[in-house]
Amino acid sequence: MGVIGKRVAYYPGCSLEGASRAYDVSTRIVARELGLELDYLEDYNCCGAMESKNVTFMGTMLLNARNMSLARKQGHEVIIAPCNGCSFSLQRAEYFLETDRSVYEKVNALLREGGVDPLDRIPHTYHLLEWLYHEAGPQKVKEKTKRPLRGLKVANYYGCLYTRPHFYARTYAHAGGQEEEVRPRKRDTADDDEHPYYMNALLEAAGATNVEFEPMHTQCCGGPHSLSDEMVSEKFVMMILQTAKRNGADIIATECPLCHASVEMYRHRLMMKGVPDVDVPAAYFTQLLGLAFGYSANDVKLKDNLSDPLPVLKRLGLA
């Protein structure tokens, strides 16, 4: 514990100051309660994870390098991103900037040309979940819990990008099946690739009961395909919701705004079609931790959730 840093640059990305405001608000509450400090990254830009990744390699490198430069200007060597897409995009740029000198030099030249400070050092990016687990951890969560999530059965949904690919996320292989040289950037703070458990551990420390949810816990939600192939996205979400429901979950905990939106939107569509066992609501894991820390449903913006988890939480006396 305590190897990443308690004060970090906070990159909310496009979603957390828009449709996923509840994630932003509850993230700030949880960090503050755990004695951690998020230093808002001033004048940040989109990471380009969805918009430009497959269109322009250097453009995406430059977008993320600019955010890294802003973090360095504010005195940070660590960036925290709560979104799977943002953390993936920043870590991907970090990988190429560290391993390809020509990319590093070209990006710095472009930064100078645009009037932005070139990178003197390359900040490391961590997902919010990784940071909370290593800088606070289950014990601190347990100490701060005033209203345990007793009786709440949770399916923890991590999504597909949280631990993958190894080269960017620097996760370790649970089964140890990969040779070390295939994973040259492995780091000690990263979660298990196939069986991530940081969210399980934090919510369990807050009093919740985790239900069996593998392998759906890392199944793609279809979010990136929601406009180009709706049927694929709908089928993916149906599999996720039905697995959670049939394993007894009261709620799905999420840690990515795109995953959260995908689950909530397709849940509604599936329910309208009369598909069975899909009526499990979703909440950000930070919203649940906020409730456990004694904050109200209004404080953590539960009414912003499309799937409305309030009936379940009220039934259990948690909201």
CSV table of C-alpha atoms in Angstrom, one decimal:
chain,number,residue,atom,x,y,z
A,1,MET,CA,0.0,0.0,0.0
A,2,GLY,CA,1.0,3.6,-0.5
A,3,VAL,CA,3.3,3.2,-3.6
A,4,ILE,CA,1.5,5.4,-6.1
A,5,GLY,CA,1.1,8.7,-4.2
A,6,LYS,CA,-1.7,10.3,-2.2
A,7,ARG,CA,-1.8,13.5,-4.3
A,8,VAL,CA,-2.2,13.0,-8.0
A,9,ALA,CA,-3.2,14.7,-11.2
A,10,TYR,CA,-6.9,14.0,-11.9
A,11,TYR,CA,-8.0,13.4,-15.5
A,12,PRO,CA,-11.8,13.3,-15.6
A,13,GLY,CA,-12.0,12.9,-19.4
A,14,CYS,CA,-15.0,13.8,-21.5
A,15,SER,CA,-17.6,11.7,-19.6
A,16,LEU,CA,-17.1,12.6,-16.0
A,17,GLU,CA,-17.9,16.3,-16.5
A,18,GLY,CA,-20.9,15.4,-18.8
A,19,ALA,CA,-23.2,12.3,-18.7
A,20,SER,CA,-21.3,10.6,-15.9
A,21,ARG,CA,-21.2,13.5,-13.4
A,22,ALA,CA,-22.4,11.1,-10.7
A,23,TYR,CA,-19.1,9.2,-11.1
A,24,ASP,CA,-17.1,12.4,-10.8
A,25,VAL,CA,-19.0,13.6,-7.7
A,26,SER,CA,-18.8,10.3,-5.9
A,27,THR,CA,-15.1,9.8,-6.9
A,28,ARG,CA,-14.2,13.1,-5.2
A,29,ILE,CA,-16.2,12.2,-2.1
A,30,VAL,CA,-14.5,8.8,-1.8
A,31,ALA,CA,-11.0,10.2,-2.3
A,32,ARG,CA,-11.5,12.9,0.2
A,33,GLU,CA,-12.9,10.5,2.8
A,34,LEU,CA,-9.9,8.2,2.3
A,35,GLY,CA,-7.4,11.1,2.8
A,36,LEU,CA,-6.4,11.3,-0.9
A,37,GLU,CA,-6.1,14.4,-3.1
A,38,LEU,CA,-7.2,14.8,-6.7
A,39,ASP,CA,-5.6,17.8,-8.3
A,40,TYR,CA,-7.8,18.7,-11.3
A,41,LEU,CA,-5.9,18.8,-14.5
A,42,GLU,CA,-6.5,22.3,-15.8
A,43,ASP,CA,-7.2,22.8,-19.5
A,44,TYR,CA,-7.1,19.0,-20.3
A,45,ASN,CA,-8.3,17.7,-23.7
A,46,CYS,CA,-10.0,14.5,-24.9
A,47,CYS,CA,-7.8,11.4,-24.9
A,48,GLY,CA,-9.0,10.3,-28.3
A,49,ALA,CA,-9.7,6.7,-27.2
A,50,MET,CA,-12.8,6.3,-29.3
A,51,GLU,CA,-12.6,9.3,-31.6
A,52,SER,CA,-9.1,9.1,-33.1
A,53,LYS,CA,-7.3,6.0,-32.1
A,54,ASN,CA,-7.9,4.1,-35.3
A,55,VAL,CA,-7.7,7.2,-37.5
A,56,THR,CA,-4.4,8.8,-36.6
A,57,PHE,CA,-1.7,7.2,-34.4
A,58,MET,CA,0.4,10.4,-34.0
A,59,GLY,CA,-2.7,12.5,-33.3
A,60,THR,CA,-3.7,10.2,-30.4
A,61,MET,CA,-0.1,10.3,-29.1
A,62,LEU,CA,-0.2,14.1,-29.2
A,63,LEU,CA,-3.5,14.4,-27.5
A,64,ASN,CA,-2.3,12.3,-24.6
A,65,ALA,CA,1.1,13.8,-24.5
A,66,ARG,CA,-0.5,17.2,-24.1
A,67,ASN,CA,-2.4,16.0,-21.1
A,68,MET,CA,0.8,14.5,-19.7
A,69,SER,CA,2.6,17.9,-20.2
A,70,LEU,CA,-0.1,19.7,-18.3
A,71,ALA,CA,0.3,17.2,-15.5
A,72,ARG,CA,4.0,17.8,-15.4
A,73,LYS,CA,3.4,21.6,-15.4
A,74,GLN,CA,1.3,21.1,-12.3
A,75,GLY,CA,4.1,19.1,-10.7
A,76,HIS,CA,2.8,15.6,-11.1
A,77,GLU,CA,4.4,12.3,-12.1
A,78,VAL,CA,1.1,10.4,-11.7
A,79,ILE,CA,-2.2,10.8,-13.5
A,80,ILE,CA,-5.4,9.1,-12.3
A,81,ALA,CA,-8.1,8.3,-14.8
A,82,PRO,CA,-11.5,6.8,-13.7
A,83,CYS,CA,-12.5,5.7,-17.2
A,84,ASN,CA,-11.3,2.5,-18.8
A,85,GLY,CA,-11.0,4.1,-22.2
A,86,CYS,CA,-9.0,7.1,-20.8
A,87,SER,CA,-6.7,5.0,-18.8
A,88,PHE,CA,-6.1,2.7,-21.8
A,89,SER,CA,-5.4,5.7,-24.1
A,90,LEU,CA,-3.0,7.4,-21.7
A,91,GLN,CA,-1.2,4.1,-20.9
A,92,ARG,CA,-1.0,3.3,-24.6
A,93,ALA,CA,0.7,6.6,-25.3
A,94,GLU,CA,3.0,6.1,-22.2
A,95,TYR,CA,4.0,2.8,-23.7
A,96,PHE,CA,5.0,4.2,-27.1
A,97,LEU,CA,6.7,7.3,-25.6
A,98,GLU,CA,8.8,5.1,-23.4
A,99,THR,CA,9.7,2.4,-25.9
A,100,ASP,CA,10.0,4.3,-29.2
A,101,ARG,CA,12.5,7.2,-29.2
A,102,SER,CA,11.4,8.5,-32.6
A,103,VAL,CA,7.8,8.8,-31.3
A,104,TYR,CA,9.0,10.6,-28.2
A,105,GLU,CA,11.0,13.1,-30.2
A,106,LYS,CA,8.4,13.7,-32.8
A,107,VAL,CA,5.7,14.3,-30.1
A,108,ASN,CA,7.9,16.7,-28.2
A,109,ALA,CA,8.6,18.6,-31.4
A,110,LEU,CA,4.8,18.9,-32.0
A,111,LEU,CA,4.2,20.0,-28.5
A,112,ARG,CA,6.8,22.8,-28.9
A,113,GLU,CA,5.3,23.8,-32.2
A,114,GLY,CA,1.9,24.1,-30.5
A,115,GLY,CA,3.3,26.2,-27.7
A,116,VAL,CA,3.0,23.4,-25.1
A,117,ASP,CA,5.9,22.4,-22.8
A,118,PRO,CA,7.7,19.3,-24.1
A,119,LEU,CA,7.8,16.3,-21.9
A,120,ASP,CA,10.8,16.3,-19.6
A,121,ARG,CA,9.5,13.1,-17.9
A,122,ILE,CA,6.6,10.7,-18.9
A,123,PRO,CA,4.0,10.5,-16.1
A,124,HIS,CA,2.5,7.1,-15.2
A,125,THR,CA,-1.2,6.7,-15.5
A,126,TYR,CA,-3.2,4.5,-13.1
A,127,HIS,CA,-6.9,3.6,-13.1
A,128,LEU,CA,-8.8,5.2,-10.2
A,129,LEU,CA,-9.6,1.7,-8.9
A,130,GLU,CA,-5.9,0.8,-8.8
A,131,TRP,CA,-5.1,4.0,-7.0
A,132,LEU,CA,-7.8,3.6,-4.3
A,133,TYR,CA,-6.8,0.0,-3.7
A,134,HIS,CA,-3.1,0.8,-3.3
A,135,GLU,CA,-3.2,4.2,-1.5
A,136,ALA,CA,-6.1,3.4,0.8
A,137,GLY,CA,-7.1,-0.3,0.5
A,138,PRO,CA,-9.8,-2.4,2.1
A,139,GLN,CA,-8.6,-1.7,5.7
A,140,LYS,CA,-9.1,2.1,5.3
A,141,VAL,CA,-12.4,1.6,3.6
A,142,LYS,CA,-13.5,-0.6,6.5
A,143,GLU,CA,-12.4,2.1,9.0
A,144,LYS,CA,-14.4,4.8,7.1
A,145,THR,CA,-17.6,2.8,6.7
A,146,LYS,CA,-20.4,4.2,8.9
A,147,ARG,CA,-23.3,2.4,7.1
A,148,PRO,CA,-22.2,-1.0,6.0
A,149,LEU,CA,-23.6,-2.3,2.7
A,150,ARG,CA,-25.0,-5.2,4.7
A,151,GLY,CA,-27.3,-7.5,2.7
A,152,LEU,CA,-26.4,-5.9,-0.7
A,153,LYS,CA,-25.4,-8.6,-3.2
A,154,VAL,CA,-23.1,-7.1,-5.9
A,155,ALA,CA,-21.9,-8.2,-9.3
A,156,ASN,CA,-18.6,-6.3,-9.9
A,157,TYR,CA,-18.3,-5.4,-13.6
A,158,TYR,CA,-14.7,-4.4,-14.7
A,159,GLY,CA,-15.2,-4.4,-18.5
A,160,CYS,CA,-12.7,-5.5,-21.0
A,161,LEU,CA,-10.1,-2.7,-21.1
A,162,TYR,CA,-9.4,-2.4,-17.3
A,163,THR,CA,-6.7,-5.1,-17.3
A,164,ARG,CA,-5.9,-5.4,-21.0
A,165,PRO,CA,-3.8,-5.5,-23.1
A,166,HIS,CA,-0.8,-6.4,-20.9
A,167,PHE,CA,1.6,-4.1,-22.8
A,168,TYR,CA,-0.5,-1.0,-21.8
A,169,ALA,CA,-2.2,-2.0,-18.5
A,170,ARG,CA,1.0,-3.8,-17.3
A,171,THR,CA,-1.2,-6.4,-15.5
A,172,TYR,CA,0.1,-9.7,-14.5
A,173,ALA,CA,-1.2,-13.1,-15.7
A,174,HIS,CA,-3.2,-14.9,-13.0
A,175,ALA,CA,-2.2,-18.3,-14.4
A,176,GLY,CA,1.4,-17.3,-15.0
A,177,GLY,CA,1.1,-18.6,-18.5
A,178,GLN,CA,3.0,-15.8,-20.2
A,179,GLU,CA,6.7,-15.6,-20.3
A,180,GLU,CA,8.2,-12.5,-18.5
A,181,GLU,CA,9.7,-11.2,-21.7
A,182,VAL,CA,6.3,-11.0,-23.3
A,183,ARG,CA,5.2,-8.7,-20.4
A,184,PRO,CA,8.2,-6.4,-20.1
A,185,ARG,CA,6.3,-3.6,-18.3
A,186,LYS,CA,4.6,-5.6,-15.6
A,187,ARG,CA,4.1,-3.5,-12.4
A,188,ASP,CA,3.3,-4.5,-8.9
A,189,THR,CA,0.2,-2.3,-8.4
A,190,ALA,CA,-1.8,-3.6,-11.4
A,191,ASP,CA,-4.7,-5.9,-10.9
A,192,ASP,CA,-5.0,-9.6,-12.0
A,193,ASP,CA,-5.7,-9.7,-15.7
A,194,GLU,CA,-8.3,-12.5,-15.9
A,195,HIS,CA,-9.6,-12.3,-12.3
A,196,PRO,CA,-9.5,-8.7,-11.2
A,197,TYR,CA,-10.5,-8.3,-7.6
A,198,TYR,CA,-9.8,-4.7,-6.4
A,199,MET,CA,-13.4,-3.6,-6.7
A,200,ASN,CA,-14.6,-6.8,-5.0
A,201,ALA,CA,-12.2,-6.2,-2.1
A,202,LEU,CA,-13.1,-2.5,-1.6
A,203,LEU,CA,-16.9,-3.2,-1.7
A,204,GLU,CA,-16.6,-6.2,0.6
A,205,ALA,CA,-14.7,-4.1,3.1
A,206,ALA,CA,-17.7,-1.7,2.9
A,207,GLY,CA,-20.0,-4.6,3.9
A,208,ALA,CA,-21.3,-5.8,0.6
A,209,THR,CA,-21.5,-9.4,-0.5
A,210,ASN,CA,-19.9,-10.2,-3.9
A,211,VAL,CA,-21.7,-12.7,-6.1
A,212,GLU,CA,-20.1,-15.0,-8.7
A,213,PHE,CA,-19.8,-13.1,-11.9
A,214,GLU,CA,-17.0,-14.7,-13.9
A,215,PRO,CA,-16.4,-14.7,-16.8
A,216,MET,CA,-18.9,-11.8,-17.4
A,217,HIS,CA,-16.9,-9.5,-15.1
A,218,THR,CA,-14.4,-8.8,-17.9
A,219,GLN,CA,-16.8,-9.3,-20.9
A,220,CYS,CA,-17.0,-6.4,-23.4
A,221,CYS,CA,-20.2,-4.3,-22.9
A,222,GLY,CA,-20.3,-3.5,-26.6
A,223,GLY,CA,-20.0,0.2,-25.8
A,224,PRO,CA,-17.7,1.1,-28.7
A,225,HIS,CA,-20.1,-0.7,-31.1
A,226,SER,CA,-23.3,0.9,-29.8
A,227,LEU,CA,-23.8,3.0,-32.9
A,228,SER,CA,-22.3,0.8,-35.6
A,229,ASP,CA,-23.8,-2.6,-34.5
A,230,GLU,CA,-26.5,-2.2,-31.9
A,231,MET,CA,-27.4,-5.9,-31.9
A,232,VAL,CA,-23.9,-6.9,-30.8
A,233,SER,CA,-24.0,-4.4,-28.0
A,234,GLU,CA,-27.4,-5.5,-26.9
A,235,LYS,CA,-26.5,-9.2,-26.9
A,236,PHE,CA,-23.3,-8.5,-24.8
A,237,VAL,CA,-25.3,-6.5,-22.2
A,238,MET,CA,-28.0,-9.2,-22.1
A,239,MET,CA,-25.4,-11.8,-21.2
A,240,ILE,CA,-23.9,-9.5,-18.5
A,241,LEU,CA,-27.3,-8.7,-16.9
A,242,GLN,CA,-28.7,-12.2,-17.0
A,243,THR,CA,-25.5,-13.7,-15.5
A,244,ALA,CA,-25.7,-11.1,-12.7
A,245,LYS,CA,-29.4,-11.7,-12.1
A,246,ARG,CA,-29.2,-15.5,-12.1
A,247,ASN,CA,-26.3,-15.5,-9.7
A,248,GLY,CA,-28.4,-13.5,-7.2
A,249,ALA,CA,-27.1,-9.9,-7.7
A,250,ASP,CA,-29.1,-7.0,-6.4
A,251,ILE,CA,-27.0,-4.5,-8.3
A,252,ILE,CA,-24.1,-4.3,-10.8
A,253,ALA,CA,-21.1,-2.1,-9.7
A,254,THR,CA,-19.2,-0.4,-12.5
A,255,GLU,CA,-15.9,1.5,-12.8
A,256,CYS,CA,-16.1,2.9,-16.3
A,257,PRO,CA,-18.6,5.5,-17.7
A,258,LEU,CA,-18.9,3.9,-21.1
A,259,CYS,CA,-19.6,0.5,-19.6
A,260,HIS,CA,-22.0,2.0,-17.1
A,261,ALA,CA,-23.9,3.8,-19.9
A,262,SER,CA,-24.0,0.7,-22.1
A,263,VAL,CA,-25.4,-1.5,-19.3
A,264,GLU,CA,-28.0,1.0,-18.3
A,265,MET,CA,-29.2,1.9,-21.9
A,266,TYR,CA,-29.4,-1.6,-23.2
A,267,ARG,CA,-31.0,-2.8,-19.9
A,268,HIS,CA,-33.9,-0.5,-20.6
A,269,ARG,CA,-34.2,-1.7,-24.2
A,270,LEU,CA,-34.1,-5.3,-23.2
A,271,MET,CA,-36.7,-4.8,-20.5
A,272,MET,CA,-39.0,-3.1,-23.1
A,273,LYS,CA,-38.6,-6.2,-25.3
A,274,GLY,CA,-39.7,-8.5,-22.4
A,275,VAL,CA,-36.3,-10.3,-22.2
A,276,PRO,CA,-36.2,-12.1,-18.8
A,277,ASP,CA,-33.7,-11.6,-16.0
A,278,VAL,CA,-32.3,-8.3,-17.1
A,279,ASP,CA,-33.7,-6.0,-14.5
A,280,VAL,CA,-30.5,-5.5,-12.4
A,281,PRO,CA,-29.7,-1.8,-11.8
A,282,ALA,CA,-26.2,-0.4,-12.0
A,283,ALA,CA,-24.3,2.0,-9.8
A,284,TYR,CA,-20.7,3.2,-9.8
A,285,PHE,CA,-18.6,1.5,-7.2
A,286,THR,CA,-17.8,5.0,-5.8
A,287,GLN,CA,-21.5,5.7,-5.3
A,288,LEU,CA,-21.8,2.6,-3.2
A,289,LEU,CA,-18.7,3.5,-1.2
A,290,GLY,CA,-20.1,7.0,-0.7
A,291,LEU,CA,-23.2,5.5,0.7
A,292,ALA,CA,-21.2,3.3,3.0
A,293,PHE,CA,-19.3,6.3,4.2
A,294,GLY,CA,-22.5,7.9,5.4
A,295,TYR,CA,-23.4,10.1,2.4
A,296,SER,CA,-26.9,10.4,1.1
A,297,ALA,CA,-28.4,9.2,-2.2
A,298,ASN,CA,-28.5,12.9,-3.3
A,299,ASP,CA,-24.9,13.4,-2.3
A,300,VAL,CA,-23.7,10.6,-4.6
A,301,LYS,CA,-26.2,11.5,-7.3
A,302,LEU,CA,-28.0,8.2,-7.4
A,303,LYS,CA,-30.9,9.9,-9.2
A,304,ASP,CA,-28.7,10.5,-12.2
A,305,ASN,CA,-28.6,6.7,-12.8
A,306,LEU,CA,-30.9,5.6,-15.6
A,307,SER,CA,-31.5,2.2,-14.1
A,308,ASP,CA,-32.6,3.6,-10.7
A,309,PRO,CA,-30.9,1.5,-8.0
A,310,LEU,CA,-32.8,3.4,-5.3
A,311,PRO,CA,-35.6,0.8,-4.8
A,312,VAL,CA,-33.1,-1.9,-4.1
A,313,LEU,CA,-31.0,0.2,-1.8
A,314,LYS,CA,-34.0,1.6,0.1
A,315,ARG,CA,-35.3,-1.9,0.6
A,316,LEU,CA,-32.1,-2.8,2.4
A,317,GLY,CA,-32.0,0.5,4.3
A,318,LEU,CA,-29.0,1.8,2.5
A,319,ALA,CA,-30.4,4.9,1.0
